[in-house]
Amino acid sequence: MSVPTELGYTAKHEWVVVKDGIATVGITAFAAESLGDIVYVELPEAGTEVTAGQTCGEVESTKSVSDVYSPVSGEVVEVNGALEDAPETINTAPFEDGWLFRARLSEEPTGLLSAEEYTKLTEGEE
Amino acid sequence: MSEPASVPRATALREIHEKAGATLVDFAGWLMPLRYGSETAEHKAVREAAGLFDLSHMGEIRLSGPQAAEALDHALVGHLSKVKVGRARYTMITDADGGVLDDLIVYRLGEREYLVVANAANAPVVSAALAERARGFDVEVSDESADYALIAIQGPRAVEILAPLTDANLDDIRYYAGYEHTVAGQPVLLARTGYTGEDGFEIFVRPAAEAPRVWEALMAAGADHGLVPAGLSARDTLRMEAGMPLYGQELTAELTPFDAGLGRVVKFDKDGDFVGRDALEKASRTARARRLIGLVAQGRRPLRRGQEVQRDGVTVGTITSGAPSPTLGRPIAMAYVDGDLDTATGTFTVDVRGRGEAVDVVELPFYQRQS
């Protein structure tokens, strides 16, 4: 399973990358694979304040619903609108075109896992 | 203290599933493939080409003896003595109150021989009930579930894939018929039945240990015809599109066959008494307490089992099965609503975690193959 080294991770299977104070958030390939074919996403609207560790959306596959937890605190500035018509992009490109939303950080994220730590975590779950 | 969770049983095909990269899950006490890759792709393959399913978790119970037919007429709601040798029937077993214990497919293998196929979770209950109800009849009831593996090949290309591997002339096997034939040299019960809404066959392999060879032969024969292994996830969305009930969801011991809109399986005109007759006669005369309907969502958000159905904001029913339909491209669901509900008027919504999603009420099934 791919786990890009340049990203930070949460134990709940989100990934995050920060550039110029803006965090881009998605769910990992491991999460997407575990869910199966993703058929619907519910994302926070632009302008919403999200809090690290709090739910901010849902990802639904054929068989299940999974909460999305924000790995960061801040204001949502952009959501990936392309997912509305093509939620399966999360399966095919979870770390690229399948990103979920971008948020302007109100504080630096803490407690993120490195790729190595996240890989260890998921190995235990496979 | 709760009982320790039991280890699920593996089918004879487990190693093959693992090699194929299947996600295996505990289903009714069996370790079964949920999907091999994309369940949507597996679903579409069954609609457009063909899919191969491991259904070895299903129960097989044999009744043999001079009074096998009479015993089944007494034990089940169907008229099994009327079934011709080589044919199959969809039927049910109810308790004395008319509640459905399981839905079944019964194959008549000979004048004095039947094979009853039960759902995995219900097989022990069905087997015990059949043994109990067969007392006083000259018939032997044996649960042969452990001896059998069951493989289904389903889809428009099933015939062309299977034909070169079998001694059967597949044109001679009608829908809901099954005969002893060979597949890949292995003696099997070859039946034109299935649970996907497509043409296809179910292949009962005994001994179960021969199943991997039969599976591999089918996969090889289907390689150029779009055949893919398909898991329980695809099986569930396929049967939902085809409007087929699932035990534990649309069918339960709390409902009679009439509630489920399947009263036609109850045959009152057969000779002799049968278990549940009085309760079912009453149920056939009274208005149905509940009615099964189909729903199609106007949006993309999936509908799920347990969600409430509302008409003009008032709760009128509950979803029993729901999923995105790969064929329709929209979420579908089956739901029980109040029996006398007028579904022709009003605005229907489903409460999806607090939000009312607009749905249309439609006739079941959602999908019917053109033939």
Short mmCIF file of C-alpha atoms in Angstrom, two decimals:
data_model
loop_
_atom_site.label_atom_id
_atom_site.label_comp_id
_atom_site.label_asym_id
_atom_site.label_seq_id
_atom_site.Cartn_x
_atom_site.Cartn_y
_atom_site.Cartn_z
CA MET A 1 0.00 0.00 0.00
CA SER A 2 1.41 3.37 -0.94
CA VAL A 3 2.22 5.85 1.88
CA PRO A 4 3.94 8.97 0.49
CA THR A 5 6.73 10.09 2.80
CA GLU A 6 6.11 13.84 2.37
CA LEU A 7 2.67 13.71 4.05
CA GLY A 8 1.55 13.65 7.68
CA TYR A 9 -1.03 11.12 8.88
CA THR A 10 -3.62 10.53 11.58
CA ALA A 11 -4.46 7.26 13.28
CA LYS A 12 -7.94 7.65 11.74
CA HIS A 13 -6.46 7.39 8.24
CA GLU A 14 -6.46 10.99 7.05
CA TRP A 15 -3.42 12.55 5.42
CA VAL A 16 -2.40 16.20 5.45
CA VAL A 17 0.19 18.36 3.80
CA VAL A 18 0.79 22.02 4.70
CA LYS A 19 2.05 24.68 2.31
CA ASP A 20 2.07 28.43 3.00
CA GLY A 21 -0.29 28.01 5.96
CA ILE A 22 -2.85 26.04 3.90
CA ALA A 23 -3.42 22.38 4.73
CA THR A 24 -4.66 19.94 2.10
CA VAL A 25 -6.52 16.96 3.59
CA GLY A 26 -7.49 13.58 2.22
CA ILE A 27 -7.96 9.98 3.28
CA THR A 28 -5.25 7.39 2.79
CA ALA A 29 -5.05 4.62 0.22
CA PHE A 30 -5.38 2.18 3.11
CA ALA A 31 -8.67 3.77 4.18
CA ALA A 32 -10.00 3.91 0.62
CA GLU A 33 -9.09 0.28 0.03
CA SER A 34 -10.71 -0.80 3.31
CA LEU A 35 -13.93 1.02 2.49
CA GLY A 36 -14.31 -0.42 -0.99
CA ASP A 37 -15.80 1.56 -3.88
CA ILE A 38 -16.52 5.06 -2.65
CA VAL A 39 -19.86 6.33 -3.93
CA TYR A 40 -20.56 9.52 -1.99
CA VAL A 41 -18.71 12.17 -0.01
CA GLU A 42 -20.04 14.82 2.33
CA LEU A 43 -17.54 17.62 2.86
CA PRO A 44 -17.48 20.79 4.98
CA GLU A 45 -18.42 23.92 3.02
CA ALA A 46 -15.93 26.68 2.37
CA GLY A 47 -15.97 29.05 5.32
CA THR A 48 -16.61 26.32 7.88
CA GLU A 49 -14.33 26.22 10.90
CA VAL A 50 -12.91 22.75 11.44
CA THR A 51 -11.23 21.51 14.61
CA ALA A 52 -8.45 18.95 14.77
CA GLY A 53 -9.80 15.58 15.86
CA GLN A 54 -13.46 16.51 15.17
CA THR A 55 -15.63 14.97 12.46
CA CYS A 56 -16.08 17.25 9.46
CA GLY A 57 -17.55 14.98 6.80
CA GLU A 58 -18.47 11.50 5.64
CA VAL A 59 -17.21 9.08 3.06
CA GLU A 60 -19.63 6.40 1.93
CA SER A 61 -18.83 3.21 0.08
CA THR A 62 -21.19 0.59 -1.30
CA LYS A 63 -21.27 -1.07 2.07
CA SER A 64 -20.49 1.47 4.75
CA VAL A 65 -20.34 5.03 6.00
CA SER A 66 -17.14 6.39 7.52
CA ASP A 67 -16.61 9.71 9.32
CA VAL A 68 -13.88 12.06 8.19
CA TYR A 69 -11.97 13.66 11.07
CA SER A 70 -10.15 16.90 10.44
CA PRO A 71 -6.45 16.52 11.16
CA VAL A 72 -6.13 20.31 11.49
CA SER A 73 -7.85 23.34 12.99
CA GLY A 74 -8.71 26.26 10.76
CA GLU A 75 -11.12 27.62 8.16
CA VAL A 76 -12.06 25.61 5.10
CA VAL A 77 -11.06 27.62 2.05
CA GLU A 78 -11.68 25.10 -0.73
CA VAL A 79 -13.42 21.75 -1.18
CA ASN A 80 -12.77 19.26 -3.94
CA GLY A 81 -15.96 19.77 -5.93
CA ALA A 82 -14.92 17.20 -8.54
CA LEU A 83 -15.66 14.47 -5.98
CA GLU A 84 -19.38 15.20 -6.17
CA ASP A 85 -19.60 13.68 -9.64
CA ALA A 86 -16.62 11.35 -9.32
CA PRO A 87 -16.26 10.16 -5.71
CA GLU A 88 -14.42 7.10 -7.03
CA THR A 89 -11.40 9.38 -7.56
CA ILE A 90 -10.70 8.78 -3.85
CA ASN A 91 -10.15 5.11 -4.70
CA THR A 92 -8.06 5.71 -7.78
CA ALA A 93 -5.94 8.67 -6.58
CA PRO A 94 -6.35 9.11 -2.81
CA PHE A 95 -3.18 11.22 -2.42
CA GLU A 96 -3.62 13.31 -5.56
CA ASP A 97 -6.92 14.17 -7.29
CA GLY A 98 -8.86 12.50 -4.48
CA TRP A 99 -8.00 15.17 -1.89
CA LEU A 100 -11.02 16.30 0.18
CA PHE A 101 -10.59 19.92 1.31
CA ARG A 102 -8.12 22.71 2.04
CA ALA A 103 -8.07 24.75 5.24
CA ARG A 104 -6.21 27.87 6.35
CA LEU A 105 -4.57 26.85 9.61
CA SER A 106 -5.46 28.66 12.80
CA GLU A 107 -2.68 26.78 14.57
CA GLU A 108 0.08 24.41 13.58
CA PRO A 109 -1.11 20.78 13.48
CA THR A 110 0.26 18.55 16.22
CA GLY A 111 0.47 14.83 16.80
CA LEU A 112 0.62 13.84 13.14
CA LEU A 113 2.24 10.52 12.31
CA SER A 114 5.11 10.13 9.90
CA ALA A 115 4.73 7.82 6.90
CA GLU A 116 6.81 5.26 8.73
CA GLU A 117 4.67 5.45 11.88
CA TYR A 118 1.47 5.28 9.86
CA THR A 119 2.70 2.27 7.91
CA LYS A 120 3.42 0.45 11.17
CA LEU A 121 -0.06 1.29 12.41
CA THR A 122 -1.81 -0.06 9.32
CA GLU A 123 0.31 -3.20 9.23
CA GLY A 124 -1.27 -4.09 12.55
CA GLU A 125 -4.74 -3.69 11.03
CA GLU A 126 -4.27 -5.61 7.82
CA MET B 1 -19.60 -13.45 30.29
CA SER B 2 -20.24 -13.78 26.62
CA GLU B 3 -19.31 -16.78 24.58
CA PRO B 4 -15.95 -16.46 22.86
CA ALA B 5 -16.40 -15.57 19.22
CA SER B 6 -16.18 -18.73 17.14
CA VAL B 7 -13.68 -18.98 14.34
CA PRO B 8 -15.44 -18.76 10.97
CA ARG B 9 -15.35 -21.85 8.76
CA ALA B 10 -13.45 -21.73 5.51
CA THR B 11 -14.83 -23.05 2.24
CA ALA B 12 -12.84 -25.40 -0.01
CA LEU B 13 -12.04 -22.35 -2.17
CA ARG B 14 -10.43 -20.22 0.50
CA GLU B 15 -6.88 -20.50 -0.83
CA ILE B 16 -8.04 -19.53 -4.30
CA HIS B 17 -9.78 -16.44 -2.90
CA GLU B 18 -6.68 -15.44 -0.97
CA LYS B 19 -4.48 -15.82 -4.03
CA ALA B 20 -6.93 -13.67 -5.97
CA GLY B 21 -6.55 -10.93 -3.36
CA ALA B 22 -10.04 -11.22 -1.90
CA THR B 23 -11.13 -9.30 1.17
CA LEU B 24 -12.46 -12.12 3.35
CA VAL B 25 -15.13 -11.46 5.95
CA ASP B 26 -17.06 -13.48 8.51
CA PHE B 27 -20.50 -13.99 6.97
CA ALA B 28 -22.96 -16.23 8.84
CA GLY B 29 -20.06 -18.06 10.47
CA TRP B 30 -18.16 -18.55 7.22
CA LEU B 31 -15.05 -16.82 5.96
CA MET B 32 -16.29 -15.54 2.60
CA PRO B 33 -14.97 -13.23 -0.13
CA LEU B 34 -16.57 -9.80 0.16
CA ARG B 35 -14.84 -8.52 -2.99
CA TYR B 36 -11.68 -9.19 -4.93
CA GLY B 37 -11.07 -5.62 -6.07
CA SER B 38 -13.83 -3.22 -7.02
CA GLU B 39 -17.29 -4.55 -6.12
CA THR B 40 -18.79 -2.19 -8.69
CA ALA B 41 -16.64 -3.73 -11.42
CA GLU B 42 -17.68 -7.22 -10.28
CA HIS B 43 -21.34 -6.18 -10.36
CA LYS B 44 -21.01 -4.76 -13.86
CA ALA B 45 -19.14 -7.85 -15.08
CA VAL B 46 -22.10 -10.01 -14.02
CA ARG B 47 -24.54 -7.74 -15.88
CA GLU B 48 -22.40 -7.46 -19.01
CA ALA B 49 -20.29 -10.66 -19.14
CA ALA B 50 -20.11 -13.12 -16.26
CA GLY B 51 -19.10 -13.53 -12.63
CA LEU B 52 -18.07 -16.55 -10.58
CA PHE B 53 -19.32 -16.85 -7.01
CA ASP B 54 -18.37 -19.14 -4.14
CA LEU B 55 -21.64 -20.00 -2.38
CA SER B 56 -20.33 -22.95 -0.41
CA HIS B 57 -21.73 -21.47 2.79
CA MET B 58 -25.27 -22.36 1.68
CA GLY B 59 -26.84 -25.40 3.33
CA GLU B 60 -27.79 -28.58 1.43
CA ILE B 61 -30.26 -30.98 3.04
CA ARG B 62 -31.23 -34.20 1.28
CA LEU B 63 -34.54 -35.97 1.68
CA SER B 64 -34.71 -39.47 0.25
CA GLY B 65 -37.27 -42.20 0.60
CA PRO B 66 -40.69 -43.28 -0.67
CA GLN B 67 -42.44 -40.42 1.16
CA ALA B 68 -39.92 -37.64 0.50
CA ALA B 69 -42.52 -35.70 -1.50
CA GLU B 70 -45.25 -36.02 1.13
CA ALA B 71 -42.83 -35.06 3.90
CA LEU B 72 -41.88 -31.85 2.08
CA ASP B 73 -45.53 -31.01 1.31
CA HIS B 74 -46.10 -31.20 5.06
CA ALA B 75 -42.94 -29.35 6.08
CA LEU B 76 -42.95 -26.45 3.58
CA VAL B 77 -45.54 -24.02 2.22
CA GLY B 78 -44.98 -25.17 -1.38
CA HIS B 79 -46.44 -28.05 -3.33
CA LEU B 80 -43.27 -30.07 -3.76
CA SER B 81 -44.89 -33.37 -4.76
CA LYS B 82 -46.05 -31.59 -7.93
CA VAL B 83 -42.51 -30.64 -8.96
CA LYS B 84 -41.25 -32.75 -11.85
CA VAL B 85 -37.97 -34.62 -11.55
CA GLY B 86 -35.20 -32.30 -12.71
CA ARG B 87 -37.03 -29.12 -11.80
CA ALA B 88 -36.57 -26.71 -8.90
CA ARG B 89 -38.92 -24.52 -6.84
CA TYR B 90 -38.51 -21.37 -4.81
CA THR B 91 -40.38 -21.97 -1.55
CA MET B 92 -40.35 -21.23 2.16
CA ILE B 93 -40.42 -22.94 5.50
CA THR B 94 -42.56 -21.18 8.13
CA ASP B 95 -43.24 -21.83 11.78
CA ALA B 96 -46.76 -22.70 13.00
CA ASP B 97 -47.53 -18.97 13.26
CA GLY B 98 -46.73 -18.46 9.59
CA GLY B 99 -43.47 -16.60 10.26
CA VAL B 100 -40.77 -17.29 7.69
CA LEU B 101 -37.92 -19.47 9.04
CA ASP B 102 -36.10 -19.41 5.71
CA ASP B 103 -36.60 -19.13 1.99
CA LEU B 104 -35.42 -22.17 0.07
CA ILE B 105 -34.74 -23.61 -3.32
CA VAL B 106 -35.78 -27.24 -3.56
CA TYR B 107 -34.48 -29.45 -6.36
CA ARG B 108 -36.28 -32.67 -7.21
CA LEU B 109 -33.43 -35.04 -8.05
CA GLY B 110 -35.57 -38.18 -8.40
CA GLU B 111 -39.04 -39.55 -7.70
CA ARG B 112 -37.97 -40.18 -4.12
CA GLU B 113 -35.17 -37.66 -3.73
CA TYR B 114 -34.97 -33.90 -3.10
CA LEU B 115 -32.20 -31.47 -2.26
CA VAL B 116 -33.23 -28.49 -0.13
CA VAL B 117 -30.92 -25.47 -0.30
CA ALA B 118 -31.07 -23.19 2.73
CA ASN B 119 -29.36 -19.94 3.66
CA ALA B 120 -26.09 -20.43 5.53
CA ALA B 121 -27.21 -18.92 8.83
CA ASN B 122 -30.48 -20.87 8.78
CA ALA B 123 -29.20 -24.26 7.58
CA PRO B 124 -29.05 -25.86 11.07
CA VAL B 125 -32.58 -24.59 11.90
CA VAL B 126 -33.99 -25.79 8.57
CA SER B 127 -32.25 -29.13 8.86
CA ALA B 128 -33.59 -29.69 12.39
CA ALA B 129 -37.10 -28.56 11.43
CA LEU B 130 -37.15 -30.86 8.39
CA ALA B 131 -35.98 -33.81 10.49
CA GLU B 132 -38.66 -33.05 13.09
CA ARG B 133 -41.44 -32.56 10.53
CA ALA B 134 -40.46 -35.68 8.57
CA ARG B 135 -41.15 -37.93 11.55
CA GLY B 136 -43.91 -40.38 10.73
CA PHE B 137 -43.01 -40.27 7.02
CA ASP B 138 -40.92 -42.94 5.34
CA VAL B 139 -38.04 -40.62 4.48
CA GLU B 140 -34.47 -40.00 5.51
CA VAL B 141 -33.31 -36.43 6.15
CA SER B 142 -29.58 -35.77 6.03
CA ASP B 143 -27.75 -32.46 6.33
CA GLU B 144 -25.06 -32.72 3.64
CA SER B 145 -23.94 -29.10 3.85
CA ALA B 146 -20.39 -30.06 4.79
CA ASP B 147 -20.08 -32.39 1.78
CA TYR B 148 -20.95 -29.78 -0.83
CA ALA B 149 -19.22 -26.83 -2.36
CA LEU B 150 -21.42 -24.52 -4.45
CA ILE B 151 -20.15 -22.40 -7.32
CA ALA B 152 -22.37 -20.04 -9.31
CA ILE B 153 -21.60 -18.67 -12.74
CA GLN B 154 -23.93 -15.81 -13.57
CA GLY B 155 -24.23 -13.42 -16.47
CA PRO B 156 -25.10 -13.19 -20.16
CA ARG B 157 -21.94 -15.08 -21.17
CA ALA B 158 -22.34 -17.91 -18.64
CA VAL B 159 -23.62 -20.33 -21.30
CA GLU B 160 -20.74 -19.86 -23.71
CA ILE B 161 -18.17 -20.16 -20.90
CA LEU B 162 -19.70 -23.26 -19.35
CA ALA B 163 -20.69 -25.12 -22.54
CA PRO B 164 -17.22 -26.45 -23.50
CA LEU B 165 -16.64 -27.73 -19.95
CA THR B 166 -19.78 -29.79 -19.51
CA ASP B 167 -21.40 -32.90 -20.96
CA ALA B 168 -24.76 -31.13 -20.70
CA ASN B 169 -26.53 -29.53 -23.63
CA LEU B 170 -27.22 -26.27 -21.83
CA ASP B 171 -30.15 -25.46 -24.15
CA ASP B 172 -31.94 -28.41 -22.56
CA ILE B 173 -31.63 -27.01 -19.04
CA ARG B 174 -34.49 -24.62 -18.50
CA TYR B 175 -34.62 -21.87 -15.89
CA TYR B 176 -35.22 -23.47 -12.48
CA ALA B 177 -34.11 -26.93 -13.57
CA GLY B 178 -31.16 -29.00 -12.39
CA TYR B 179 -29.66 -32.35 -13.38
CA GLU B 180 -26.67 -34.56 -12.67
CA HIS B 181 -23.99 -33.67 -15.21
CA THR B 182 -20.25 -33.21 -15.30
CA VAL B 183 -18.32 -29.95 -15.24
CA ALA B 184 -14.58 -30.21 -15.89
CA GLY B 185 -15.00 -33.98 -15.63
CA GLN B 186 -16.46 -33.73 -12.14
CA PRO B 187 -19.95 -35.14 -11.49
CA VAL B 188 -22.11 -32.26 -10.22
CA LEU B 189 -25.69 -31.13 -9.87
CA LEU B 190 -25.92 -28.50 -12.58
CA ALA B 191 -28.84 -26.12 -12.07
CA ARG B 192 -30.04 -23.10 -14.01
CA THR B 193 -30.77 -21.00 -10.96
CA GLY B 194 -29.25 -17.93 -9.36
CA TYR B 195 -29.71 -14.80 -7.33
CA THR B 196 -28.49 -12.03 -9.59
CA GLY B 197 -31.27 -11.38 -12.10
CA GLU B 198 -29.07 -12.81 -14.87
CA ASP B 199 -29.05 -16.10 -16.71
CA GLY B 200 -26.63 -18.49 -15.11
CA PHE B 201 -25.94 -21.75 -13.37
CA GLU B 202 -25.33 -23.08 -9.90
CA ILE B 203 -22.93 -25.98 -9.69
CA PHE B 204 -23.18 -28.24 -6.64
CA VAL B 205 -19.84 -30.02 -6.25
CA ARG B 206 -19.48 -33.09 -4.07
CA PRO B 207 -17.05 -33.78 -2.57
CA ALA B 208 -16.29 -30.16 -1.76
CA ALA B 209 -12.56 -30.85 -2.15
CA GLU B 210 -13.04 -31.02 -5.94
CA ALA B 211 -14.33 -27.43 -6.03
CA PRO B 212 -10.95 -25.70 -6.56
CA ARG B 213 -10.37 -27.72 -9.75
CA VAL B 214 -13.85 -26.88 -11.08
CA TRP B 215 -13.37 -23.20 -10.17
CA GLU B 216 -9.99 -23.01 -11.92
CA ALA B 217 -11.39 -24.70 -15.02
CA LEU B 218 -14.23 -22.18 -15.18
CA MET B 219 -11.89 -19.22 -14.65
CA ALA B 220 -9.63 -20.49 -17.44
CA ALA B 221 -12.58 -21.06 -19.79
CA GLY B 222 -13.92 -17.60 -19.01
CA ALA B 223 -10.62 -15.74 -19.32
CA ASP B 224 -11.44 -14.45 -22.81
CA HIS B 225 -15.12 -13.87 -22.05
CA GLY B 226 -14.84 -11.30 -19.29
CA LEU B 227 -15.42 -13.74 -16.42
CA VAL B 228 -14.32 -12.39 -13.04
CA PRO B 229 -14.61 -13.77 -9.52
CA ALA B 230 -17.32 -11.86 -7.67
CA GLY B 231 -17.90 -11.49 -3.94
CA LEU B 232 -20.79 -11.10 -1.53
CA SER B 233 -20.85 -7.34 -1.97
CA ALA B 234 -21.66 -7.61 -5.68
CA ARG B 235 -24.07 -10.45 -4.97
CA ASP B 236 -26.00 -8.19 -2.61
CA THR B 237 -26.32 -5.25 -5.02
CA LEU B 238 -27.22 -7.62 -7.88
CA ARG B 239 -30.02 -9.29 -5.91
CA MET B 240 -31.26 -5.90 -4.72
CA GLU B 241 -31.51 -4.59 -8.28
CA ALA B 242 -33.38 -7.77 -9.17
CA GLY B 243 -35.79 -7.13 -6.26
CA MET B 244 -34.98 -10.43 -4.60
CA PRO B 245 -35.54 -10.67 -0.86
CA LEU B 246 -32.76 -11.55 1.56
CA TYR B 247 -33.43 -13.52 4.69
CA GLY B 248 -32.81 -11.41 7.78
CA GLN B 249 -33.67 -8.24 5.87
CA GLU B 250 -36.85 -8.56 3.75
CA LEU B 251 -37.76 -11.93 5.27
CA THR B 252 -37.88 -12.69 8.98
CA ALA B 253 -39.73 -14.93 11.42
CA GLU B 254 -41.88 -11.90 12.32
CA LEU B 255 -43.31 -11.69 8.80
CA THR B 256 -45.44 -14.10 6.80
CA PRO B 257 -44.82 -14.70 3.10
CA PHE B 258 -47.89 -12.49 2.45
CA ASP B 259 -46.29 -9.49 4.20
CA ALA B 260 -43.32 -9.84 1.88
CA GLY B 261 -45.58 -9.88 -1.18
CA LEU B 262 -44.67 -13.52 -1.78
CA GLY B 263 -47.98 -15.12 -0.83
CA ARG B 264 -47.98 -16.92 -4.16
CA VAL B 265 -45.44 -19.41 -2.79
CA VAL B 266 -48.05 -20.66 -0.28
CA LYS B 267 -50.04 -23.51 -1.84
CA PHE B 268 -53.26 -24.12 0.06
CA ASP B 269 -54.64 -26.53 -2.57
CA LYS B 270 -52.24 -29.36 -1.76
CA ASP B 271 -53.42 -32.50 0.07
CA GLY B 272 -53.02 -32.82 3.79
CA ASP B 273 -52.03 -30.42 6.50
CA PHE B 274 -48.82 -28.43 6.50
CA VAL B 275 -47.02 -26.52 9.19
CA GLY B 276 -48.38 -22.99 9.37
CA ARG B 277 -51.51 -23.62 7.27
CA ASP B 278 -54.06 -22.14 9.71
CA ALA B 279 -52.01 -19.03 10.42
CA LEU B 280 -51.24 -18.53 6.74
CA GLU B 281 -54.88 -18.95 5.68
CA LYS B 282 -55.75 -16.21 8.13
CA ALA B 283 -52.86 -14.06 6.85
CA SER B 284 -54.05 -14.54 3.26
CA ARG B 285 -57.51 -13.19 4.13
CA THR B 286 -56.55 -10.19 6.24
CA ALA B 287 -55.07 -6.98 4.90
CA ARG B 288 -51.33 -6.95 4.80
CA ALA B 289 -49.80 -5.15 7.75
CA ARG B 290 -46.83 -4.21 5.65
CA ARG B 291 -45.93 -3.89 2.01
CA LEU B 292 -42.52 -4.06 0.34
CA ILE B 293 -41.78 -1.16 -2.01
CA GLY B 294 -38.84 0.03 -4.08
CA LEU B 295 -37.21 3.44 -3.64
CA VAL B 296 -34.81 5.27 -5.91
CA ALA B 297 -32.99 8.30 -4.49
CA GLN B 298 -33.04 11.52 -6.47
CA GLY B 299 -29.56 12.41 -5.21
CA ARG B 300 -26.39 10.40 -4.90
CA ARG B 301 -26.37 9.76 -1.18
CA PRO B 302 -26.74 6.03 -0.45
CA LEU B 303 -29.82 4.72 1.33
CA ARG B 304 -29.23 2.16 4.06
CA ARG B 305 -31.01 -0.52 5.99
CA GLY B 306 -32.80 0.81 9.09
CA GLN B 307 -33.43 4.34 7.78
CA GLU B 308 -36.97 5.66 8.10
CA VAL B 309 -39.18 6.30 5.09
CA GLN B 310 -41.37 9.38 5.38
CA ARG B 311 -44.35 10.56 3.36
CA ASP B 312 -45.02 14.29 3.65
CA GLY B 313 -42.82 14.27 6.74
CA VAL B 314 -44.64 11.42 8.52
CA THR B 315 -42.83 8.13 9.10
CA VAL B 316 -44.53 5.35 7.13
CA GLY B 317 -41.89 2.63 6.93
CA THR B 318 -38.32 1.43 7.22
CA ILE B 319 -35.66 0.46 4.71
CA THR B 320 -34.69 -3.22 4.79
CA SER B 321 -31.92 -3.12 2.16
CA GLY B 322 -30.22 -0.21 0.48
CA ALA B 323 -27.18 0.43 -1.67
CA PRO B 324 -25.99 2.40 -4.64
CA SER B 325 -27.15 0.64 -7.80
CA PRO B 326 -24.28 0.29 -10.26
CA THR B 327 -26.74 -0.37 -13.11
CA LEU B 328 -29.06 2.57 -12.42
CA GLY B 329 -26.25 4.84 -11.24
CA ARG B 330 -28.42 5.96 -8.33
CA PRO B 331 -29.03 4.69 -4.80
CA ILE B 332 -31.84 2.14 -4.44
CA ALA B 333 -33.60 0.60 -1.48
CA MET B 334 -36.33 -1.82 -0.53
CA ALA B 335 -38.55 -0.80 2.34
CA TYR B 336 -41.56 -2.02 4.26
CA VAL B 337 -44.34 0.55 4.51
CA ASP B 338 -47.79 0.38 6.10
CA GLY B 339 -49.91 -2.07 4.12
CA ASP B 340 -52.66 0.41 3.18
CA LEU B 341 -50.35 3.31 2.34
CA ASP B 342 -51.17 5.13 -0.89
CA THR B 343 -47.78 5.48 -2.54
CA ALA B 344 -49.21 7.20 -5.62
CA THR B 345 -49.45 10.59 -3.92
CA GLY B 346 -47.34 12.59 -1.52
CA THR B 347 -43.66 13.42 -1.30
CA PHE B 348 -41.39 10.64 -0.11
CA THR B 349 -38.13 11.16 1.71
CA VAL B 350 -35.71 8.97 3.62
CA ASP B 351 -34.20 10.20 6.87
CA VAL B 352 -30.48 9.84 6.27
CA ARG B 353 -28.87 10.75 9.58
CA GLY B 354 -31.15 13.72 10.12
CA ARG B 355 -31.45 14.92 6.54
CA GLY B 356 -34.46 14.14 4.37
CA GLU B 357 -33.28 12.74 1.07
CA ALA B 358 -35.88 12.88 -1.71
CA VAL B 359 -36.81 9.49 -3.17
CA ASP B 360 -39.18 8.14 -5.81
CA VAL B 361 -41.34 5.09 -5.16
CA VAL B 362 -40.93 2.57 -7.98
CA GLU B 363 -42.15 -0.89 -8.93
CA LEU B 364 -39.87 -3.81 -8.02
CA PRO B 365 -37.63 -5.10 -9.47
CA PHE B 366 -35.31 -2.19 -10.25
CA TYR B 367 -33.67 -4.21 -13.00
CA GLN B 368 -34.98 -6.89 -15.34
CA ARG B 369 -32.85 -8.51 -17.96
CA GLN B 370 -33.99 -8.39 -21.58
CA SER B 371 -34.43 -11.89 -22.93
#
